[in-house]
Amino acid sequence: MNAYKNLLINNYNLILTGAPGTGKTYLAKQIAKQMIFGEVKDKLTEEEEKQFNEQCGFVQFHPSYDYTDFVEGLRPIQDEDGQVGFERRDGVFKAFCKKAIDASVERGQDNFDEVWDRLIDDLNESTYMEIPILSGKRNIHIELNDYGTGLTERMYDDVDAEKIKGHSKFFTKEQLYNVYRGFRGIPSGGHDNYRKAIIQYLRDKKGLLEYSKGQEVSEKKKYIFIIDEINRGEISKIFGELFFSIDPGYRGKNGKVKTQYQNMVGQEDVFYDGFCVPENVYIIGTMNDIDRSVESMDFAFRRRFAFKEIAAEESKQMLYSDSAWGKDETGKSRKPQDDVIKDVIQRMDNVNNIIWHNAKDGESEEKKCIDGLSSAYHIGASYFLKLVNYKKEDGSFDYDKLWDNHLEGLLFEYMRSMPSARENIKRLAKEFGYTNMSKYE
């Protein structure tokens, strides 16, 4: 595990590749734990679980995934009057990078969240507040918006006291926090005189402290972003100009690029003058060797990652881990006894040796591997972990169901176009120890 950790630290970007079921996703999370805690832990305390979820991000690529999901894009919003508009929103990776930057700075003086919660509690009790504008000429009537996510100053009809549509002003928590830190509430700065009045009121009446920015820490926490099935997405469409920023040689400010929506990024945003991948962010991707989509990954992308093949032989280690087998309804590990694990490994070896092995001169027909397949078609341990789903009443396990429901279908896909596919499936079933061989007669 230390070797994997060092490979990731030295290259920043790592892709785990190999045969199906070799536990690449599982291994990626184990590497993340090694990076975060300095060791792999099967069981995390509640506090450790929270820390892991904070410092480890996860996403799975698919053909419909794109730049707006990953980096940033326009998303529809609806105001209280039912009007629909669009605003720029960070994608999952950009938001993760912001967390990594925020964790690299020691907090200065900032109690905005605490004061905001008190303000919301007060408004839930009193329904509105009168807040003087900075000029002192009048008060503004502040209420919670209909969604409870921000504040509003509404205009009411003098006769029937009904809300006048289209004449309300809205102030979100994010906008007010921007003003608190000395930025514009929104890029145009519209209605910021109201936001400044609210901030001043919070200082005078609610104990809001003067904001001061923290200092960058010397020892930065490591943040690991896992991209499962990285080859299944259209890489150039998802990453866009990030091809430059994820390069190990351009981490941090040296790799700043203007994104496609840069003109919509507010001055309060940490990426106001360009996006970069922080130096404490590491990327782990996973992909199957034999997936057809692997061919679509271009060289510009490949050269930015270190590649490590995870062989089916290596994946056996998963079978000895409590966490790999999952837990039952009582929270107890479903890991079977060691003799069962040894039996599983033997059956796994029998099948994989027929799929491919280093042939020896004069090898008998019975021992020869299947023409057209390679070690990339070996079956990893993840498939055999499913055995715990087929436990019999007497406590033993039904290996035939594991074969019928999980292994046979995968092997058939491997050999779909081969003229001798049925004969090879029969041969593999026998080596596995399948008992219902009459189905192949």
Short mmCIF file of C-alpha atoms in Angstrom, two decimals:
data_model
loop_
_atom_site.label_atom_id
_atom_site.label_comp_id
_atom_site.label_asym_id
_atom_site.label_seq_id
_atom_site.Cartn_x
_atom_site.Cartn_y
_atom_site.Cartn_z
CA MET A 1 0.00 0.00 0.00
CA ASN A 2 2.92 2.33 0.64
CA ALA A 3 4.12 1.63 -2.90
CA TYR A 4 0.73 2.72 -4.29
CA LYS A 5 0.79 5.78 -2.05
CA ASN A 6 4.27 6.80 -3.24
CA LEU A 7 3.29 6.24 -6.87
CA LEU A 8 0.33 8.60 -6.42
CA ILE A 9 2.31 11.24 -4.50
CA ASN A 10 5.06 11.30 -7.13
CA ASN A 11 2.68 11.49 -10.11
CA TYR A 12 -0.44 13.21 -8.68
CA ASN A 13 -2.57 11.25 -11.16
CA LEU A 14 -2.91 7.46 -11.18
CA ILE A 15 -5.07 5.06 -13.16
CA LEU A 16 -5.65 1.54 -11.84
CA THR A 17 -6.29 -0.74 -14.78
CA GLY A 18 -6.75 -4.47 -15.14
CA ALA A 19 -9.17 -7.34 -15.60
CA PRO A 20 -12.81 -7.09 -14.45
CA GLY A 21 -13.45 -7.72 -10.77
CA THR A 22 -9.90 -7.13 -9.58
CA GLY A 23 -11.11 -4.66 -6.97
CA LYS A 24 -9.76 -1.49 -8.55
CA THR A 25 -12.43 0.73 -6.99
CA TYR A 26 -11.97 -0.96 -3.63
CA LEU A 27 -8.21 -0.51 -3.92
CA ALA A 28 -8.61 3.17 -4.87
CA LYS A 29 -10.49 3.78 -1.62
CA GLN A 30 -7.85 1.87 0.33
CA ILE A 31 -5.12 4.05 -1.20
CA ALA A 32 -7.17 7.11 -0.24
CA LYS A 33 -7.27 5.89 3.37
CA GLN A 34 -3.52 5.37 3.31
CA MET A 35 -3.07 8.94 2.06
CA ILE A 36 -5.45 10.45 4.61
CA PHE A 37 -4.72 8.42 7.76
CA GLY A 38 -1.22 7.09 7.05
CA GLU A 39 -2.58 3.53 7.22
CA VAL A 40 -5.40 1.41 5.84
CA LYS A 41 -8.25 1.01 8.29
CA ASP A 42 -10.99 -1.56 7.79
CA LYS A 43 -13.11 0.08 10.46
CA LEU A 44 -13.44 3.84 10.80
CA THR A 45 -14.78 5.69 13.81
CA GLU A 46 -17.61 8.15 13.26
CA GLU A 47 -15.12 11.02 13.29
CA GLU A 48 -12.78 9.22 10.87
CA GLU A 49 -15.70 8.45 8.55
CA LYS A 50 -16.56 12.14 8.49
CA GLN A 51 -12.93 13.06 7.76
CA PHE A 52 -12.70 10.46 4.98
CA ASN A 53 -15.87 11.73 3.29
CA GLU A 54 -14.50 15.28 3.53
CA GLN A 55 -11.12 14.48 1.98
CA CYS A 56 -12.12 11.79 -0.53
CA GLY A 57 -14.40 12.61 -3.46
CA PHE A 58 -15.98 10.02 -5.77
CA VAL A 59 -17.68 10.11 -9.14
CA GLN A 60 -18.37 7.52 -11.84
CA PHE A 61 -18.10 8.54 -15.49
CA HIS A 62 -20.67 7.44 -18.08
CA PRO A 63 -21.43 8.38 -21.71
CA SER A 64 -23.84 11.20 -20.77
CA TYR A 65 -21.48 12.83 -18.25
CA ASP A 66 -20.07 16.18 -19.39
CA TYR A 67 -18.16 19.39 -18.54
CA THR A 68 -21.11 21.01 -16.76
CA ASP A 69 -21.32 18.05 -14.35
CA PHE A 70 -17.58 17.91 -13.70
CA VAL A 71 -16.24 21.48 -13.89
CA GLU A 72 -19.02 24.08 -14.09
CA GLY A 73 -22.12 25.01 -16.02
CA LEU A 74 -25.44 26.80 -16.06
CA ARG A 75 -28.24 25.44 -13.91
CA PRO A 76 -31.91 26.52 -13.82
CA ILE A 77 -33.17 28.41 -10.74
CA GLN A 78 -36.62 29.64 -9.78
CA ASP A 79 -37.35 32.71 -7.67
CA GLU A 80 -40.31 33.19 -5.34
CA ASP A 81 -42.38 34.71 -8.12
CA GLY A 82 -42.00 31.56 -10.21
CA GLN A 83 -39.63 33.13 -12.70
CA VAL A 84 -37.05 30.70 -14.08
CA GLY A 85 -33.51 31.82 -14.81
CA PHE A 86 -30.02 30.34 -14.97
CA GLU A 87 -26.94 30.71 -12.84
CA ARG A 88 -23.43 29.33 -12.98
CA ARG A 89 -22.83 26.43 -10.60
CA ASP A 90 -19.62 24.59 -9.77
CA GLY A 91 -19.34 21.00 -10.94
CA VAL A 92 -18.34 18.21 -8.57
CA PHE A 93 -14.59 18.42 -9.24
CA LYS A 94 -14.34 22.20 -9.03
CA ALA A 95 -16.29 22.20 -5.75
CA PHE A 96 -13.92 19.50 -4.43
CA CYS A 97 -10.89 21.62 -5.35
CA LYS A 98 -12.37 24.54 -3.41
CA LYS A 99 -12.67 22.34 -0.33
CA ALA A 100 -9.00 21.38 -0.69
CA ILE A 101 -7.97 25.04 -0.89
CA ASP A 102 -10.17 26.00 2.06
CA ALA A 103 -8.56 23.24 4.16
CA SER A 104 -5.12 24.70 3.37
CA VAL A 105 -5.91 27.96 5.15
CA GLU A 106 -6.17 28.41 8.90
CA ARG A 107 -9.37 30.17 9.80
CA GLY A 108 -9.03 33.85 10.63
CA GLN A 109 -11.89 35.67 12.36
CA ASP A 110 -15.17 34.53 10.87
CA ASN A 111 -18.35 33.65 12.82
CA PHE A 112 -20.78 34.25 9.97
CA ASP A 113 -22.32 30.74 10.00
CA GLU A 114 -23.05 30.94 13.71
CA VAL A 115 -24.65 34.39 13.43
CA TRP A 116 -26.62 33.38 10.33
CA ASP A 117 -28.17 30.44 12.20
CA ARG A 118 -29.21 32.78 15.04
CA LEU A 119 -30.75 35.20 12.54
CA ILE A 120 -32.80 32.43 10.91
CA ASP A 121 -34.00 31.23 14.33
CA ASP A 122 -35.07 34.78 15.23
CA LEU A 123 -36.95 35.21 11.95
CA ASN A 124 -38.74 31.92 12.47
CA GLU A 125 -40.02 33.38 15.76
CA SER A 126 -40.80 36.98 14.81
CA THR A 127 -41.48 36.56 11.03
CA TYR A 128 -39.72 39.84 10.10
CA MET A 129 -37.15 42.43 11.20
CA GLU A 130 -36.83 46.15 10.63
CA ILE A 131 -33.25 46.96 9.60
CA PRO A 132 -32.08 50.55 8.99
CA ILE A 133 -30.33 51.25 5.70
CA LEU A 134 -26.87 52.77 6.01
CA SER A 135 -28.08 56.29 5.22
CA GLY A 136 -30.51 56.09 8.16
CA LYS A 137 -33.37 57.49 6.05
CA ARG A 138 -35.62 54.46 6.34
CA ASN A 139 -35.86 50.84 7.46
CA ILE A 140 -36.09 47.78 5.27
CA HIS A 141 -38.57 45.03 6.11
CA ILE A 142 -36.63 41.71 6.10
CA GLU A 143 -38.32 38.28 6.07
CA LEU A 144 -37.34 34.71 5.30
CA ASN A 145 -37.91 33.75 1.69
CA ASP A 146 -40.54 31.12 0.90
CA TYR A 147 -37.91 28.35 0.70
CA GLY A 148 -36.20 29.25 3.99
CA THR A 149 -32.84 29.55 2.19
CA GLY A 150 -32.31 33.29 2.36
CA LEU A 151 -33.78 36.72 3.09
CA THR A 152 -36.12 38.95 1.17
CA GLU A 153 -37.48 42.49 1.29
CA ARG A 154 -40.97 42.33 -0.12
CA MET A 155 -43.26 45.09 -1.38
CA TYR A 156 -46.87 44.88 -0.19
CA ASP A 157 -50.06 46.45 -1.49
CA ASP A 158 -51.26 49.20 0.90
CA VAL A 159 -54.91 48.22 0.54
CA ASP A 160 -55.04 44.45 1.01
CA ALA A 161 -51.46 43.88 2.23
CA GLU A 162 -50.87 41.35 -0.52
CA LYS A 163 -47.34 40.75 -1.81
CA ILE A 164 -46.71 42.60 -5.06
CA LYS A 165 -45.12 40.19 -7.52
CA GLY A 166 -41.93 41.33 -9.19
CA HIS A 167 -41.15 43.94 -6.51
CA SER A 168 -39.22 41.82 -4.03
CA LYS A 169 -35.49 41.80 -3.42
CA PHE A 170 -33.69 38.57 -2.50
CA PHE A 171 -30.50 38.09 -0.50
CA THR A 172 -29.00 34.61 -0.24
CA LYS A 173 -26.62 33.48 2.48
CA GLU A 174 -23.84 33.20 -0.11
CA GLN A 175 -24.39 36.80 -1.31
CA LEU A 176 -24.34 38.18 2.23
CA TYR A 177 -21.22 36.16 3.03
CA ASN A 178 -19.53 37.70 -0.01
CA VAL A 179 -20.33 41.20 1.27
CA TYR A 180 -19.15 40.25 4.77
CA ARG A 181 -15.74 39.36 3.27
CA GLY A 182 -15.55 42.64 1.34
CA PHE A 183 -16.71 41.43 -2.10
CA ARG A 184 -19.75 42.18 -4.19
CA GLY A 185 -22.84 40.19 -3.32
CA ILE A 186 -23.41 39.39 -6.99
CA PRO A 187 -21.09 40.18 -9.93
CA SER A 188 -23.05 43.33 -10.87
CA GLY A 189 -23.17 44.58 -7.27
CA GLY A 190 -26.90 45.29 -7.56
CA HIS A 191 -28.72 45.98 -4.26
CA ASP A 192 -25.47 45.65 -2.29
CA ASN A 193 -26.45 48.70 -0.23
CA TYR A 194 -29.20 46.51 1.27
CA ARG A 195 -26.80 43.63 1.88
CA LYS A 196 -24.33 45.96 3.58
CA ALA A 197 -27.11 47.23 5.82
CA ILE A 198 -27.96 43.67 6.85
CA ILE A 199 -24.30 42.89 7.59
CA GLN A 200 -24.01 46.06 9.69
CA TYR A 201 -27.15 45.10 11.60
CA LEU A 202 -25.65 41.67 12.32
CA ARG A 203 -22.53 43.37 13.67
CA ASP A 204 -24.50 45.77 15.87
CA LYS A 205 -27.21 43.42 17.13
CA LYS A 206 -26.15 39.80 16.61
CA GLY A 207 -22.47 39.73 17.50
CA LEU A 208 -21.00 39.37 14.00
CA LEU A 209 -17.22 39.81 14.22
CA GLU A 210 -15.10 41.75 11.75
CA TYR A 211 -13.85 39.37 9.07
CA SER A 212 -10.15 38.58 8.73
CA LYS A 213 -8.63 36.08 6.30
CA GLY A 214 -6.59 33.15 7.64
CA GLN A 215 -3.01 32.20 6.80
CA GLU A 216 -1.96 29.33 4.56
CA VAL A 217 -0.82 26.29 6.55
CA SER A 218 2.54 24.63 5.91
CA GLU A 219 1.26 21.04 6.26
CA LYS A 220 -1.64 20.66 3.86
CA LYS A 221 -4.19 17.87 4.14
CA LYS A 222 -4.27 15.49 1.17
CA TYR A 223 -7.49 15.38 -0.84
CA ILE A 224 -8.09 12.39 -3.13
CA PHE A 225 -10.62 12.43 -5.96
CA ILE A 226 -11.61 9.00 -7.34
CA ILE A 227 -13.02 8.70 -10.88
CA ASP A 228 -14.53 5.25 -11.32
CA GLU A 229 -14.81 3.87 -14.88
CA ILE A 230 -12.84 6.87 -16.14
CA ASN A 231 -12.74 5.46 -19.67
CA ARG A 232 -16.54 5.33 -20.03
CA GLY A 233 -16.88 9.12 -20.31
CA GLU A 234 -15.93 11.25 -23.30
CA ILE A 235 -12.73 12.57 -21.75
CA SER A 236 -12.20 15.69 -23.90
CA LYS A 237 -15.83 16.74 -23.38
CA ILE A 238 -15.66 16.27 -19.61
CA PHE A 239 -12.24 17.78 -18.86
CA GLY A 240 -12.12 20.56 -21.46
CA GLU A 241 -9.25 22.96 -20.67
CA LEU A 242 -8.45 20.96 -17.50
CA PHE A 243 -6.09 18.79 -19.58
CA PHE A 244 -3.55 21.51 -18.79
CA SER A 245 -4.39 21.96 -15.11
CA ILE A 246 -4.29 18.29 -14.12
CA ASP A 247 -0.76 17.91 -15.52
CA PRO A 248 1.55 17.03 -12.58
CA GLY A 249 3.92 19.82 -13.62
CA TYR A 250 1.21 22.48 -13.49
CA ARG A 251 -0.48 21.90 -10.15
CA GLY A 252 -1.39 25.03 -8.20
CA LYS A 253 -1.15 28.61 -9.46
CA ASN A 254 1.25 27.63 -12.28
CA GLY A 255 -1.60 25.79 -13.93
CA LYS A 256 -4.30 28.47 -13.87
CA VAL A 257 -6.62 28.45 -16.88
CA LYS A 258 -9.65 30.51 -17.87
CA THR A 259 -12.68 28.24 -17.89
CA GLN A 260 -15.54 28.40 -20.38
CA TYR A 261 -17.70 30.30 -17.88
CA GLN A 262 -14.92 32.49 -16.47
CA ASN A 263 -16.80 35.73 -17.23
CA MET A 264 -19.54 34.61 -14.81
CA VAL A 265 -17.22 33.87 -11.87
CA GLY A 266 -17.60 36.47 -9.10
CA GLN A 267 -14.66 38.32 -7.57
CA GLU A 268 -15.33 36.64 -4.22
CA ASP A 269 -14.63 33.24 -5.80
CA VAL A 270 -11.21 31.70 -5.08
CA PHE A 271 -10.99 30.95 -8.82
CA TYR A 272 -11.96 34.48 -9.90
CA ASP A 273 -8.80 34.94 -11.98
CA GLY A 274 -8.65 31.37 -13.27
CA PHE A 275 -9.12 27.76 -12.22
CA CYS A 276 -6.31 25.49 -11.05
CA VAL A 277 -6.02 22.09 -9.42
CA PRO A 278 -4.52 22.58 -5.93
CA GLU A 279 -1.22 20.93 -5.06
CA ASN A 280 -2.89 18.86 -2.34
CA VAL A 281 -5.40 17.25 -4.73
CA TYR A 282 -4.63 13.78 -6.11
CA ILE A 283 -6.66 11.91 -8.75
CA ILE A 284 -7.19 8.14 -8.95
CA GLY A 285 -9.00 6.68 -11.96
CA THR A 286 -10.11 3.09 -12.55
CA MET A 287 -10.78 1.28 -15.82
CA ASN A 288 -11.09 -2.23 -17.26
CA ASP A 289 -8.44 -3.29 -19.77
CA ILE A 290 -10.89 -5.08 -22.04
CA ASP A 291 -13.57 -2.38 -22.18
CA ARG A 292 -14.00 -1.18 -25.76
CA SER A 293 -14.13 2.45 -24.60
CA VAL A 294 -10.45 2.25 -23.57
CA GLU A 295 -9.56 2.82 -27.22
CA SER A 296 -11.12 6.32 -27.14
CA MET A 297 -8.62 7.67 -24.58
CA ASP A 298 -6.13 9.87 -26.42
CA PHE A 299 -2.40 10.16 -25.75
CA ALA A 300 -2.67 13.74 -24.42
CA PHE A 301 -4.74 12.36 -21.56
CA ARG A 302 -2.76 9.14 -21.05
CA ARG A 303 0.57 10.90 -20.59
CA ARG A 304 -0.77 12.87 -17.62
CA PHE A 305 -1.43 9.68 -15.62
CA ALA A 306 0.71 6.90 -14.23
CA PHE A 307 -0.82 3.50 -15.05
CA LYS A 308 -0.74 0.54 -12.69
CA GLU A 309 -2.16 -2.82 -13.72
CA ILE A 310 -3.99 -4.73 -11.01
CA ALA A 311 -3.81 -8.42 -11.86
CA ALA A 312 -6.43 -10.95 -10.77
CA GLU A 313 -3.69 -12.66 -8.75
CA GLU A 314 -3.19 -9.50 -6.67
CA SER A 315 -6.92 -9.11 -6.10
CA LYS A 316 -6.97 -12.29 -3.97
CA GLN A 317 -5.86 -10.15 -1.03
CA MET A 318 -9.38 -8.70 -0.95
CA LEU A 319 -10.74 -12.06 0.10
CA TYR A 320 -8.92 -11.80 3.43
CA SER A 321 -10.36 -8.38 4.26
CA ASP A 322 -13.41 -8.14 6.52
CA SER A 323 -14.68 -4.98 4.84
CA ALA A 324 -14.59 -6.48 1.33
CA TRP A 325 -17.27 -9.05 2.20
CA GLY A 326 -19.67 -6.44 3.58
CA LYS A 327 -21.82 -6.64 6.71
CA ASP A 328 -25.07 -8.36 7.62
CA GLU A 329 -28.16 -6.66 9.08
CA THR A 330 -26.60 -6.75 12.56
CA GLY A 331 -23.44 -4.97 11.39
CA LYS A 332 -21.27 -8.12 11.59
CA SER A 333 -18.83 -8.94 8.77
CA ARG A 334 -20.11 -11.58 6.33
CA LYS A 335 -16.58 -12.90 5.73
CA PRO A 336 -16.66 -16.74 5.69
CA GLN A 337 -14.23 -19.12 7.38
CA ASP A 338 -10.67 -19.50 6.07
CA ASP A 339 -11.37 -22.94 4.57
CA VAL A 340 -14.11 -21.39 2.40
CA ILE A 341 -11.76 -18.61 1.30
CA LYS A 342 -9.13 -21.21 0.32
CA ASP A 343 -11.77 -23.09 -1.68
CA VAL A 344 -12.81 -19.87 -3.42
CA ILE A 345 -9.19 -19.09 -4.33
CA GLN A 346 -8.67 -22.60 -5.72
CA ARG A 347 -11.76 -22.34 -7.94
CA MET A 348 -10.71 -18.86 -9.06
CA ASP A 349 -7.24 -20.17 -9.99
CA ASN A 350 -8.71 -23.12 -11.88
CA VAL A 351 -10.84 -20.86 -14.06
CA ASN A 352 -8.15 -18.24 -14.67
CA ASN A 353 -5.54 -20.85 -15.61
CA ILE A 354 -7.80 -22.06 -18.40
CA ILE A 355 -8.51 -18.50 -19.58
CA TRP A 356 -4.77 -17.78 -19.88
CA HIS A 357 -1.45 -18.89 -18.43
CA ASN A 358 2.13 -19.16 -19.59
CA ALA A 359 1.99 -22.29 -21.68
CA LYS A 360 4.78 -24.84 -21.47
CA ASP A 361 6.20 -26.87 -24.35
CA GLY A 362 4.41 -30.15 -24.81
CA GLU A 363 1.48 -29.12 -22.66
CA SER A 364 -1.50 -31.48 -22.94
CA GLU A 365 -4.76 -30.41 -24.60
CA GLU A 366 -6.54 -30.55 -21.27
CA LYS A 367 -4.17 -27.97 -19.81
CA LYS A 368 -3.97 -25.60 -22.77
CA CYS A 369 -5.50 -22.14 -22.32
CA ILE A 370 -8.23 -20.71 -24.57
CA ASP A 371 -7.04 -19.24 -27.85
CA GLY A 372 -7.87 -15.54 -28.27
CA LEU A 373 -7.92 -14.68 -24.57
CA SER A 374 -5.17 -13.16 -22.41
CA SER A 375 -4.52 -12.29 -18.76
CA ALA A 376 -6.68 -9.18 -19.29
CA TYR A 377 -9.67 -11.59 -19.32
CA HIS A 378 -8.92 -13.13 -15.94
CA ILE A 379 -11.75 -12.89 -13.41
CA GLY A 380 -10.93 -10.91 -10.29
CA ALA A 381 -11.86 -11.63 -6.70
CA SER A 382 -14.77 -9.14 -6.65
CA TYR A 383 -16.93 -11.63 -8.55
CA PHE A 384 -16.24 -14.34 -5.98
CA LEU A 385 -17.21 -12.08 -3.06
CA LYS A 386 -20.80 -12.50 -4.27
CA LEU A 387 -20.73 -16.05 -2.90
CA VAL A 388 -22.00 -14.76 0.48
CA ASN A 389 -25.35 -14.03 -1.21
CA TYR A 390 -25.87 -17.77 -1.74
CA LYS A 391 -25.62 -19.29 1.71
CA LYS A 392 -27.60 -22.49 2.29
CA GLU A 393 -29.65 -23.33 5.37
CA ASP A 394 -26.93 -25.69 6.59
CA GLY A 395 -24.37 -22.83 6.52
CA SER A 396 -22.55 -23.99 3.38
CA PHE A 397 -22.43 -21.98 0.15
CA ASP A 398 -24.03 -22.66 -3.23
CA TYR A 399 -21.21 -22.35 -5.76
CA ASP A 400 -23.51 -23.36 -8.63
CA LYS A 401 -25.57 -20.20 -8.15
CA LEU A 402 -22.41 -18.09 -8.17
CA TRP A 403 -21.55 -19.65 -11.51
CA ASP A 404 -25.07 -19.38 -12.99
CA ASN A 405 -25.74 -15.79 -11.91
CA HIS A 406 -22.33 -14.11 -12.22
CA LEU A 407 -19.50 -16.03 -13.86
CA GLU A 408 -21.10 -17.84 -16.80
CA GLY A 409 -22.58 -14.66 -18.31
CA LEU A 410 -19.27 -12.80 -18.13
CA LEU A 411 -17.35 -15.68 -19.71
CA PHE A 412 -19.94 -15.98 -22.47
CA GLU A 413 -19.41 -12.28 -23.32
CA TYR A 414 -15.68 -12.93 -23.53
CA MET A 415 -16.19 -15.68 -26.09
CA ARG A 416 -19.38 -14.57 -27.84
CA SER A 417 -17.78 -14.49 -31.29
CA MET A 418 -15.74 -17.70 -30.89
CA PRO A 419 -16.96 -20.81 -32.74
CA SER A 420 -16.05 -23.05 -29.80
CA ALA A 421 -17.62 -20.82 -27.13
CA ARG A 422 -20.01 -23.48 -25.75
CA GLU A 423 -17.28 -26.09 -25.47
CA ASN A 424 -15.01 -23.62 -23.68
CA ILE A 425 -17.78 -22.59 -21.26
CA LYS A 426 -18.34 -26.27 -20.45
CA ARG A 427 -14.64 -26.74 -19.86
CA LEU A 428 -14.48 -23.71 -17.55
CA ALA A 429 -17.58 -24.86 -15.64
CA LYS A 430 -15.95 -28.22 -14.98
CA GLU A 431 -12.73 -26.57 -13.77
CA PHE A 432 -14.76 -24.29 -11.50
CA GLY A 433 -16.41 -27.29 -9.86
CA TYR A 434 -19.90 -26.78 -11.26
CA THR A 435 -22.12 -29.73 -10.37
CA ASN A 436 -25.00 -29.33 -12.85
CA MET A 437 -22.95 -30.26 -15.92
CA SER A 438 -25.98 -31.87 -17.62
CA LYS A 439 -27.09 -28.38 -18.75
CA TYR A 440 -24.20 -28.39 -21.23
CA GLU A 441 -25.04 -31.79 -22.78
#
